[in-house]
Each structure stands twice: as structure tokens, then as C-alpha cells.
Amino acid sequence: MSIHEVFMPALSSTMTEGKIVSWVKSPGDKVEKGETVVVVESDKADMDVESFYEGFLAHIIVQAGETAPIGAAIAYVAETEAEIEAAKAMAGGGSVVAETPAPVPVAAAAAVATPATASQNGSNHREERLVVSPRARKLAKELRVDLNNLKGSGPYGRIVAEDVEAAVGKVQPPTTPAVTPTQPTPPVISAAPPAPAKPAAVTAPVVSSAVPGQVVPLTTLQNAVVRNMVTSLSVPIFHVGYTITTDGLDKLYKQIKSKGVTMTALLAKAVAVTLQKHPLLNASYSDQGIVYHPNINISVAVAMDDGGLITPVLQKADQVDIYSLSRNWKSLVDRARAKQLQPEEYNSGTFTLSNLGMFGVDTFDAILPPGQGSILAIAAARPQVVATSDGLFGVRQQMKVNITCDHRIIYGAHAAAFLQDLAKLIETNPQSLTL
């Protein structure tokens, strides 16, 4: 007799436990080797988890919505239908007379239930199997659509929700751009800001309707943020503030926003171009010395609706044109909301932007992310009465920025020089951001 345990896999290097988002298979269902049986929430994204064995899903130990530590058994897979009852007896603490295999060690958990090679759209991909997003699979079941008859429009031929809807005549199937979100949903950060010189309009995080006196457990993502923030406390930091006039940037934004350009992309581009002159601000500390990163990857903090924070990364932001950068940003936010980002899309940042300007704040200090040397806090832009160069008074749109730096490698003069050059670029030559 062969009854196999399905273990909670380690989907990232920082993951200590996982949460079951949904079971794709139900007890008693036939399971093929390499077929997705469960969707697990790691500390940053949702991932399909496949069975290493062929057989039947005999018993679910950890139900949807529950969590389990890495390496813990979350289900049993029996090789034959006759062994299903025996698997249930095992789960209930009963004895099984027949010989069963010893539990697989935690280190081998990935061999029992392991995500396949991750594709660009956040799903798992193997050439020999049907690749379907969890949302598309659920929708197909509701609409009674045979997935085997569909051709996926997502990267690597992945079937997404739009393909299922198109099959029943609801919508036209989407075309596949170079980077495309698999599950478009309203983004956390919209394409257009509510006021000039704000990176983007971010909807306020949804606060759950908790009952007064109730203790609400932290989500997996919130726990990951907690660990990162505690780690940040060990780093000696300092802050430097600067006031930047944004009239020129606002004018440029009004000219090109109809082409899909976002203020987030403009500011990320401005920071990235300035970092070319200040590589130390793009560096990070290590026990071996200063790590000068080969690329300028700008992380942008995004508050998730269900709690927690994630930082999608605009890769090589200094080298990408503003129009592609804006499209990339929209794709990243869409996939962040759908929890379909790949690890390199949220943990490869070398410099972070944090914006609360859409809430009207005057100034704030941002907490330095682990593994980075700097983070820039951006507050609201406001009309201010200022003395002009001709000795008169005028009204200018101004915003306050505040940089937090790792004082082990970056000193006050370095940060001040960076902010000075950033202000000069935004105030005197914003048109260069479109080149």
C-alpha cells in the first residue's frame, strides 16, 4: 500500500509558513503527477503547488484559509481508491496494518509537492501539462468550460480568466503583449494622480470590519513585513529632507499622460537617472564591504487591500523609455493585486520610493528596506508662495521629499548631493525624462 504525504513547500527563501488559498482538487478526485492540487500563499504571492505522485487526493489536513509551517503535511495522496479510507484513518490517528512509507523529511518537501518552474506571468509551467491560472480554473468550473479545448493567451500558453470568458462569448480573447497581467483587476495605484506631482493615486488600504475587542491574525504578507521591519531596526540610519518645485514636471505630465504615462513612472525615471551620477545611493552594505549593484532597479511601495505592503520593481529604470516604464508599472501593479508577481519582481530592488502624497501628508520618514541603502519618501505637492529669482513673489507647486539612508556606507553629504541633483533635474530639465 502506498499513501503519500503532501507537504507545505518552501516557495521563497523568507517563507516560514504558508497559507492555503484554495484546493484545486477535492477529496476523492483523481490526481495526475505534476498536476496542480492546491494554491498556496507565500509571503508575497500565490503559487500553484503540484503533486509529485499519481493517485487520488484522499484527505485534506489543512483546509483553505488555514496556515501550516514549511514541511508540515497538508494532505494525503493514495495511489488507489481502495487506500483512501486507510489515509483517512491515518489522518484521524488510527492505525494502518499495511506498510506505509516513512514521512519525507522537511528538506525533501519540494519533491513531494513542489511548484514547477515559475513563468513570467506568475504561474507554474511545464511543457507537458495544461497551464491554467487558479482564477481561470475556478471560472471554467462555474461556466462548465472544458479547459482542454482552450488555447491560452497568457505567457507560455497559460490559460487565463479572459480565455474562459471568451469561450462562452463574454469577451474577446486578449492579445499577448510582451508583459501582460494574467488577472487584470483595479490597480492599487491608478494611472493618473489626483493632483500634480504625486506619483499616483493610491486607494486607501481596506480595513477589515473587525469587531471591537477582536484579535485579527496577521496575514502571511503582513507577517513578512513585520520580519523585515524588525530587521531594519538593526541598521543605523539618518534622514535628509529637500523641497522640490514641480511646475515643470507637472506641465510635462499633462502633455504625455494621454499616452499612458504615469507620474509614478516619471518620478522613478527621474530618480533612476539621478542615481547614475550617485552609484553609492544605489549601493547596499554587506559584511564584505559596499555592494555596488550592476543595475538601477526602482522599488515602489504599494499597500495591499487585504493588508501588508509589497514593492514591485521597475527593472533598469534608467535605461527604459518612459512609455515602456509606465506600461511595466501598470502590469506590475495589476499582478501584485492578483498576487502573481515572481520573486525577482518584488525583491530585486536597489532603491525604493514610498509615496503618501495622495493622502495630503506634509512630510514623513520611510523605513529602510533590508538589503538596500536608501529609500525616498515623497509627500504631497502644494502651491506655495515663494520669492522668485527676479526678487518678486510668485506661487509655485512644491513637494517635500525625505531620504532615509544606511549610515554605514552613506553619509549626509552623499544624500544631500543626490537630492540636489534630483531637484535640479525635475526643476530645470524634466523633458529629458522622455528621451
Short mmCIF file of C-alpha atoms in Angstrom, two decimals:
data_model
loop_
_atom_site.label_atom_id
_atom_site.label_comp_id
_atom_site.label_asym_id
_atom_site.label_seq_id
_atom_site.Cartn_x
_atom_site.Cartn_y
_atom_site.Cartn_z
CA MET A 1 0.00 0.00 0.00
CA SER A 2 1.27 3.48 -0.86
CA ILE A 3 -0.06 6.58 0.83
CA HIS A 4 1.97 9.74 0.34
CA GLU A 5 2.01 12.94 2.33
CA VAL A 6 1.80 16.28 0.51
CA PHE A 7 3.95 18.79 2.35
CA MET A 8 3.81 22.57 2.66
CA PRO A 9 6.60 23.62 0.28
CA ALA A 10 9.07 26.48 0.71
CA LEU A 11 8.18 28.90 -2.08
CA SER A 12 10.69 31.59 -1.11
CA SER A 13 13.83 31.95 0.97
CA THR A 14 11.99 34.05 3.59
CA MET A 15 8.92 31.85 3.88
CA THR A 16 8.47 30.08 7.23
CA GLU A 17 4.82 29.09 6.82
CA GLY A 18 2.24 29.04 4.08
CA LYS A 19 -1.46 29.69 3.88
CA ILE A 20 -3.80 27.54 1.82
CA VAL A 21 -5.63 29.84 -0.60
CA SER A 22 -7.73 27.12 -2.21
CA TRP A 23 -7.72 23.42 -3.00
CA VAL A 24 -7.94 22.83 -6.75
CA LYS A 25 -8.75 19.17 -6.08
CA SER A 26 -11.36 17.78 -3.69
CA PRO A 27 -11.06 14.61 -1.59
CA GLY A 28 -11.59 11.59 -3.82
CA ASP A 29 -10.51 13.38 -7.03
CA LYS A 30 -8.04 11.73 -9.36
CA VAL A 31 -4.62 13.39 -9.28
CA GLU A 32 -2.06 13.19 -12.07
CA LYS A 33 1.66 13.50 -11.44
CA GLY A 34 2.62 17.15 -11.95
CA GLU A 35 -0.98 18.35 -11.70
CA THR A 36 -1.85 21.36 -9.54
CA VAL A 37 -3.69 20.27 -6.39
CA VAL A 38 -3.55 23.37 -4.18
CA VAL A 39 -2.82 27.10 -4.32
CA VAL A 40 -0.56 28.31 -1.52
CA GLU A 41 0.02 31.91 -0.39
CA SER A 42 3.69 32.57 0.30
CA ASP A 43 4.89 35.77 1.94
CA LYS A 44 4.44 37.70 -1.31
CA ALA A 45 2.44 35.77 -3.91
CA ASP A 46 0.06 32.91 -4.60
CA MET A 47 1.65 29.84 -6.20
CA ASP A 48 0.25 26.65 -7.72
CA VAL A 49 1.59 23.53 -5.98
CA GLU A 50 1.76 20.25 -7.85
CA SER A 51 1.57 16.64 -6.72
CA PHE A 52 4.67 14.52 -7.14
CA TYR A 53 2.54 11.38 -7.18
CA GLU A 54 -0.27 9.96 -9.27
CA GLY A 55 -3.32 8.70 -7.44
CA PHE A 56 -6.28 10.14 -5.53
CA LEU A 57 -6.48 13.07 -3.14
CA ALA A 58 -7.50 11.01 -0.14
CA HIS A 59 -7.69 13.53 2.70
CA ILE A 60 -7.07 17.24 3.25
CA ILE A 61 -5.33 18.01 6.54
CA VAL A 62 -5.03 21.81 6.24
CA GLN A 63 -8.19 23.46 4.96
CA ALA A 64 -8.44 26.55 2.77
CA GLY A 65 -7.74 29.67 4.81
CA GLU A 66 -5.55 27.81 7.33
CA THR A 67 -1.77 28.01 7.66
CA ALA A 68 0.93 25.40 8.21
CA PRO A 69 4.70 25.58 8.75
CA ILE A 70 7.10 24.65 5.98
CA GLY A 71 7.47 20.87 5.76
CA ALA A 72 4.19 20.09 7.54
CA ALA A 73 1.84 17.56 5.92
CA ILE A 74 -1.19 19.29 4.38
CA ALA A 75 -2.85 16.33 2.62
CA TYR A 76 -2.60 12.63 1.74
CA VAL A 77 -2.48 11.18 -1.77
CA ALA A 78 -3.36 7.49 -2.12
CA GLU A 79 -2.25 5.55 -5.18
CA THR A 80 -5.56 3.61 -5.38
CA GLU A 81 -9.15 4.33 -4.44
CA ALA A 82 -9.09 1.37 -2.07
CA GLU A 83 -6.47 3.14 0.05
CA ILE A 84 -8.49 6.33 0.58
CA GLU A 85 -10.12 5.06 3.78
CA ALA A 86 -6.74 3.99 5.12
CA ALA A 87 -5.42 7.50 4.51
CA LYS A 88 -8.36 8.97 6.41
CA ALA A 89 -7.59 6.61 9.29
CA MET A 90 -4.02 7.88 9.32
CA ALA A 91 -5.23 11.46 9.47
CA GLY A 92 -7.56 10.60 12.32
CA GLY A 93 -4.81 8.97 14.34
CA GLY A 94 -5.93 5.42 13.56
CA SER A 95 -3.51 2.61 12.83
CA VAL A 96 -2.91 1.11 9.43
CA VAL A 97 -1.81 -2.52 9.40
CA ALA A 98 -0.27 -2.38 5.93
CA GLU A 99 3.17 -0.96 5.35
CA THR A 100 3.31 2.74 4.53
CA PRO A 101 6.28 4.85 3.55
CA ALA A 102 8.05 6.89 6.19
CA PRO A 103 7.29 10.62 6.14
CA VAL A 104 9.52 12.53 3.77
CA PRO A 105 11.91 14.87 5.64
CA VAL A 106 11.32 18.60 5.52
CA ALA A 107 14.32 19.05 3.23
CA ALA A 108 12.60 16.82 0.68
CA ALA A 109 9.25 18.57 0.87
CA ALA A 110 9.75 20.15 -2.53
CA ALA A 111 9.93 16.66 -4.02
CA VAL A 112 6.52 15.73 -2.64
CA ALA A 113 4.67 18.89 -3.52
CA THR A 114 6.67 21.40 -5.46
CA PRO A 115 5.87 24.36 -7.67
CA ALA A 116 7.01 23.94 -11.23
CA THR A 117 9.39 26.34 -12.88
CA ALA A 118 7.88 29.78 -12.50
CA SER A 119 6.93 31.60 -15.66
CA GLN A 120 6.88 35.33 -16.27
CA ASN A 121 3.19 35.68 -15.52
CA GLY A 122 3.41 34.20 -12.04
CA SER A 123 2.13 30.72 -12.83
CA ASN A 124 3.90 27.37 -12.90
CA HIS A 125 4.92 25.99 -16.26
CA ARG A 126 5.70 22.56 -17.58
CA GLU A 127 5.57 21.80 -21.27
CA GLU A 128 3.73 18.51 -20.86
CA ARG A 129 0.76 19.75 -18.84
CA LEU A 130 -2.13 22.18 -19.08
CA VAL A 131 -1.14 25.52 -17.54
CA VAL A 132 -4.13 27.30 -16.00
CA SER A 133 -4.40 30.21 -13.58
CA PRO A 134 -6.37 29.47 -10.38
CA ARG A 135 -8.98 32.06 -11.30
CA ALA A 136 -9.43 30.59 -14.79
CA ARG A 137 -9.80 27.08 -13.36
CA LYS A 138 -12.49 28.24 -10.94
CA LEU A 139 -14.30 30.18 -13.65
CA ALA A 140 -14.19 27.23 -16.03
CA LYS A 141 -15.80 25.04 -13.41
CA GLU A 142 -18.58 27.60 -12.83
CA LEU A 143 -19.23 28.10 -16.56
CA ARG A 144 -18.75 24.41 -17.42
CA VAL A 145 -15.98 25.08 -19.93
CA ASP A 146 -13.62 22.25 -20.92
CA LEU A 147 -10.12 23.65 -20.38
CA ASN A 148 -8.64 21.03 -22.68
CA ASN A 149 -10.31 22.74 -25.64
CA LEU A 150 -8.88 26.18 -24.89
CA LYS A 151 -5.73 27.83 -26.14
CA GLY A 152 -4.15 30.07 -23.52
CA SER A 153 -3.31 33.67 -24.37
CA GLY A 154 -1.00 34.18 -21.38
CA PRO A 155 2.75 33.78 -21.48
CA TYR A 156 3.84 30.21 -22.27
CA GLY A 157 0.28 29.47 -23.36
CA ARG A 158 -1.17 29.79 -19.86
CA ILE A 159 -4.98 29.80 -19.81
CA VAL A 160 -6.25 32.91 -18.02
CA ALA A 161 -9.74 34.01 -17.00
CA GLU A 162 -10.27 36.01 -20.21
CA ASP A 163 -9.77 32.85 -22.28
CA VAL A 164 -12.54 31.10 -20.37
CA GLU A 165 -14.87 34.09 -20.74
CA ALA A 166 -14.09 34.28 -24.45
CA ALA A 167 -15.00 30.60 -24.81
CA VAL A 168 -18.56 31.35 -23.69
CA GLY A 169 -18.80 34.51 -25.78
CA LYS A 170 -18.50 37.05 -22.99
CA VAL A 171 -15.38 38.87 -24.15
CA GLN A 172 -12.81 38.76 -26.92
CA PRO A 173 -9.62 36.87 -26.04
CA PRO A 174 -6.79 39.22 -25.10
CA THR A 175 -3.71 39.64 -27.22
CA THR A 176 -0.41 38.78 -25.59
CA PRO A 177 1.90 41.80 -25.13
CA ALA A 178 5.50 41.49 -24.01
CA VAL A 179 4.39 41.82 -20.40
CA THR A 180 0.74 41.16 -19.59
CA PRO A 181 -1.15 40.74 -16.33
CA THR A 182 -2.89 37.41 -16.05
CA GLN A 183 -5.71 38.61 -13.87
CA PRO A 184 -6.48 42.30 -14.51
CA THR A 185 -8.09 43.93 -11.51
CA PRO A 186 -8.35 47.55 -10.41
CA PRO A 187 -4.76 48.51 -9.55
CA VAL A 188 -3.68 49.76 -6.16
CA ILE A 189 -2.15 52.78 -7.87
CA SER A 190 -4.11 54.36 -10.70
CA ALA A 191 -2.62 55.73 -13.90
CA ALA A 192 -3.44 59.34 -13.12
CA PRO A 193 -2.82 61.24 -9.88
CA PRO A 194 -5.49 63.35 -8.19
CA ALA A 195 -3.15 66.33 -8.01
CA PRO A 196 0.09 67.39 -9.73
CA ALA A 197 3.43 65.93 -8.73
CA LYS A 198 2.02 62.90 -6.96
CA PRO A 199 3.38 59.55 -8.12
CA ALA A 200 -0.08 58.07 -8.43
CA ALA A 201 -3.46 57.89 -6.75
CA VAL A 202 -3.37 55.02 -4.29
CA THR A 203 -6.60 53.81 -2.83
CA ALA A 204 -6.51 53.61 0.92
CA PRO A 205 -5.92 50.10 2.23
CA VAL A 206 -9.16 48.32 3.00
CA VAL A 207 -9.58 47.94 6.74
CA SER A 208 -11.49 44.82 7.68
CA SER A 209 -14.68 45.28 9.68
CA ALA A 210 -13.24 43.77 12.84
CA VAL A 211 -15.42 43.53 15.89
CA PRO A 212 -14.17 45.76 18.76
CA GLY A 213 -12.12 43.63 21.13
CA GLN A 214 -11.44 41.02 18.48
CA VAL A 215 -7.88 39.87 17.70
CA VAL A 216 -7.41 39.52 13.94
CA PRO A 217 -4.45 37.30 12.94
CA LEU A 218 -1.86 38.85 10.64
CA THR A 219 -1.84 37.70 7.03
CA THR A 220 1.19 35.94 5.58
CA LEU A 221 2.19 39.14 3.81
CA GLN A 222 1.79 41.21 6.99
CA ASN A 223 3.99 38.77 8.89
CA ALA A 224 6.66 39.12 6.21
CA VAL A 225 6.52 42.92 6.56
CA VAL A 226 6.86 42.59 10.34
CA ARG A 227 10.01 40.49 9.98
CA ASN A 228 11.52 42.98 7.53
CA MET A 229 10.74 45.96 9.75
CA VAL A 230 12.30 44.31 12.79
CA THR A 231 15.41 43.56 10.73
CA SER A 232 15.58 47.23 9.71
CA LEU A 233 15.87 48.31 13.36
CA SER A 234 19.44 46.99 13.49
CA VAL A 235 20.62 49.41 10.77
CA PRO A 236 21.98 52.86 11.76
CA ILE A 237 20.11 55.37 9.59
CA PHE A 238 19.74 59.12 9.04
CA HIS A 239 17.28 61.36 7.18
CA VAL A 240 17.77 64.31 4.83
CA GLY A 241 14.91 66.44 3.54
CA TYR A 242 14.55 68.63 0.44
CA THR A 243 11.87 70.80 -1.18
CA ILE A 244 11.43 70.41 -4.94
CA THR A 245 9.46 72.72 -7.25
CA THR A 246 7.41 70.58 -9.62
CA ASP A 247 5.83 73.06 -12.08
CA GLY A 248 7.93 71.78 -15.00
CA LEU A 249 7.23 68.16 -14.15
CA ASP A 250 3.52 68.86 -13.84
CA LYS A 251 3.50 70.51 -17.27
CA LEU A 252 5.29 67.54 -18.83
CA TYR A 253 2.90 65.11 -17.17
CA LYS A 254 -0.15 66.92 -18.60
CA GLN A 255 1.40 66.71 -22.07
CA ILE A 256 2.09 62.96 -22.08
CA LYS A 257 -0.38 61.38 -19.66
CA SER A 258 -2.78 60.69 -22.56
CA LYS A 259 -0.13 58.29 -23.88
CA GLY A 260 -0.39 56.19 -20.76
CA VAL A 261 2.46 57.79 -18.82
CA THR A 262 2.06 57.79 -15.04
CA MET A 263 3.56 60.16 -12.50
CA THR A 264 4.97 57.13 -10.70
CA ALA A 265 6.99 56.24 -13.79
CA LEU A 266 8.15 59.85 -14.22
CA LEU A 267 9.44 60.07 -10.67
CA ALA A 268 11.00 56.60 -10.82
CA LYS A 269 12.74 57.60 -14.05
CA ALA A 270 13.97 60.88 -12.53
CA VAL A 271 15.37 59.05 -9.50
CA ALA A 272 16.99 56.36 -11.66
CA VAL A 273 18.68 58.88 -13.97
CA THR A 274 19.98 60.80 -10.95
CA LEU A 275 21.31 57.59 -9.41
CA GLN A 276 23.57 57.19 -12.45
CA LYS A 277 25.61 60.08 -11.03
CA HIS A 278 25.38 58.75 -7.45
CA PRO A 279 26.05 54.98 -7.51
CA LEU A 280 26.66 54.95 -3.75
CA LEU A 281 22.99 55.79 -3.16
CA ASN A 282 22.11 52.71 -5.24
CA ALA A 283 24.51 50.51 -3.25
CA SER A 284 23.98 48.41 -0.14
CA TYR A 285 26.01 47.21 2.85
CA SER A 286 27.44 43.72 3.30
CA ASP A 287 29.91 42.22 5.77
CA GLN A 288 32.43 42.09 2.93
CA GLY A 289 32.01 45.78 2.06
CA ILE A 290 29.90 48.04 -0.16
CA VAL A 291 27.86 46.23 -2.81
CA TYR A 292 27.60 48.34 -5.97
CA HIS A 293 24.70 46.88 -7.91
CA PRO A 294 25.07 46.49 -11.68
CA ASN A 295 21.55 47.76 -12.39
CA ILE A 296 19.32 50.55 -11.11
CA ASN A 297 16.09 48.80 -10.07
CA ILE A 298 13.50 51.09 -8.51
CA SER A 299 11.09 49.53 -6.00
CA VAL A 300 7.82 51.37 -5.36
CA ALA A 301 5.93 50.61 -2.15
CA VAL A 302 2.30 49.57 -2.69
CA ALA A 303 -0.23 48.98 0.10
CA MET A 304 -2.30 45.85 -0.49
CA ASP A 305 -6.06 45.93 0.00
CA ASP A 306 -6.06 42.95 2.36
CA GLY A 307 -3.18 44.23 4.49
CA GLY A 308 0.57 44.32 4.15
CA LEU A 309 2.95 46.02 1.77
CA ILE A 310 4.69 44.91 -1.40
CA THR A 311 7.33 46.65 -3.52
CA PRO A 312 7.04 45.89 -7.26
CA VAL A 313 10.32 46.63 -9.02
CA LEU A 314 10.90 48.65 -12.18
CA GLN A 315 13.98 46.88 -13.54
CA LYS A 316 16.74 49.02 -15.11
CA ALA A 317 14.54 52.09 -14.79
CA ASP A 318 17.30 54.39 -16.04
CA GLN A 319 17.53 52.51 -19.36
CA VAL A 320 13.84 52.00 -20.16
CA ASP A 321 11.89 54.70 -22.01
CA ILE A 322 9.13 56.44 -20.08
CA TYR A 323 6.32 54.88 -22.11
CA SER A 324 7.53 51.29 -21.61
CA LEU A 325 8.25 52.07 -17.97
CA SER A 326 4.64 53.19 -17.46
CA ARG A 327 3.29 50.04 -19.12
CA ASN A 328 5.59 47.91 -16.99
CA TRP A 329 4.36 49.67 -13.86
CA LYS A 330 0.71 49.05 -14.67
CA SER A 331 1.45 45.38 -15.32
CA LEU A 332 3.35 45.06 -12.05
CA VAL A 333 0.56 46.64 -10.01
CA ASP A 334 -2.11 44.50 -11.68
CA ARG A 335 -0.16 41.33 -10.95
CA ALA A 336 0.67 42.48 -7.42
CA ARG A 337 -3.06 42.83 -6.75
CA ALA A 338 -3.59 39.35 -8.21
CA LYS A 339 -0.66 38.03 -6.13
CA GLN A 340 1.03 36.80 -9.29
CA LEU A 341 4.40 38.56 -9.02
CA GLN A 342 7.52 36.46 -9.34
CA PRO A 343 10.18 36.87 -6.60
CA GLU A 344 12.53 38.85 -8.85
CA GLU A 345 9.70 41.29 -9.50
CA TYR A 346 9.48 42.33 -5.84
CA ASN A 347 12.81 41.52 -4.20
CA SER A 348 15.38 42.78 -6.75
CA GLY A 349 15.08 46.48 -5.94
CA THR A 350 18.19 48.56 -5.27
CA PHE A 351 16.43 51.83 -4.30
CA THR A 352 12.86 52.36 -3.04
CA LEU A 353 10.24 55.08 -3.48
CA SER A 354 7.47 55.46 -0.89
CA ASN A 355 4.70 57.92 -1.65
CA LEU A 356 1.95 59.20 0.66
CA GLY A 357 1.31 62.41 -1.24
CA MET A 358 -2.16 61.32 -2.31
CA PHE A 359 -3.18 61.45 1.37
CA GLY A 360 -2.07 65.07 1.67
CA VAL A 361 0.76 64.47 4.15
CA ASP A 362 3.34 67.25 4.56
CA THR A 363 6.37 65.05 5.23
CA PHE A 364 7.27 61.65 6.63
CA ASP A 365 10.18 59.30 7.26
CA ALA A 366 10.30 55.98 5.41
CA ILE A 367 11.80 52.83 6.96
CA LEU A 368 14.82 51.48 5.11
CA PRO A 369 14.13 48.09 3.47
CA PRO A 370 16.56 45.27 4.31
CA GLY A 371 19.26 44.87 1.67
CA GLN A 372 19.05 48.43 0.37
CA GLY A 373 20.97 51.59 1.15
CA SER A 374 18.31 54.23 0.53
CA ILE A 375 14.57 54.90 0.39
CA LEU A 376 12.94 58.16 -0.71
CA ALA A 377 9.71 59.35 0.95
CA ILE A 378 7.53 61.60 -1.23
CA ALA A 379 4.90 63.86 0.34
CA ALA A 380 2.10 65.94 -1.15
CA ALA A 381 2.71 68.71 -3.67
CA ARG A 382 1.17 72.04 -2.65
CA PRO A 383 1.06 75.56 -4.08
CA GLN A 384 3.47 77.74 -2.12
CA VAL A 385 4.23 81.46 -2.17
CA VAL A 386 7.95 81.80 -2.91
CA ALA A 387 10.45 84.53 -3.72
CA THR A 388 11.35 84.34 -7.43
CA SER A 389 14.77 84.98 -8.98
CA ASP A 390 13.72 88.49 -10.04
CA GLY A 391 13.01 89.48 -6.45
CA LEU A 392 9.22 89.23 -6.69
CA PHE A 393 6.77 86.84 -5.11
CA GLY A 394 5.15 84.00 -7.02
CA VAL A 395 3.17 80.83 -6.50
CA ARG A 396 4.99 77.56 -7.21
CA GLN A 397 3.93 73.93 -6.84
CA GLN A 398 6.30 72.28 -4.38
CA MET A 399 6.69 68.88 -2.74
CA LYS A 400 8.88 67.75 0.12
CA VAL A 401 10.96 64.62 -0.17
CA ASN A 402 12.87 62.91 2.62
CA ILE A 403 15.55 60.29 2.08
CA THR A 404 16.48 57.60 4.60
CA CYS A 405 19.99 56.14 4.23
CA ASP A 406 22.16 53.42 5.72
CA HIS A 407 24.79 55.42 7.61
CA ARG A 408 27.28 52.53 7.47
CA ILE A 409 28.01 53.32 3.83
CA ILE A 410 26.25 56.62 3.00
CA TYR A 411 26.91 59.94 4.71
CA GLY A 412 24.93 63.16 4.88
CA ALA A 413 26.87 64.92 2.12
CA HIS A 414 26.24 62.00 -0.27
CA ALA A 415 22.48 62.09 0.33
CA ALA A 416 22.32 65.88 0.09
CA ALA A 417 24.20 65.89 -3.23
CA PHE A 418 21.81 63.28 -4.63
CA LEU A 419 18.73 65.29 -3.61
CA GLN A 420 20.26 68.46 -5.04
CA ASP A 421 20.79 66.82 -8.43
CA LEU A 422 17.32 65.22 -8.35
CA ALA A 423 15.75 68.63 -7.71
CA LYS A 424 17.81 70.21 -10.49
CA LEU A 425 16.64 67.58 -12.98
CA ILE A 426 12.96 67.90 -12.03
CA GLU A 427 13.01 71.70 -11.89
CA THR A 428 15.13 72.56 -14.92
CA ASN A 429 15.14 69.65 -17.36
CA PRO A 430 12.10 67.36 -16.91
CA GLN A 431 11.76 66.99 -20.70
CA SER A 432 14.90 64.82 -20.67
CA LEU A 433 12.87 62.09 -18.97
CA THR A 434 11.12 61.41 -22.30
CA LEU A 435 14.34 60.87 -24.24
#
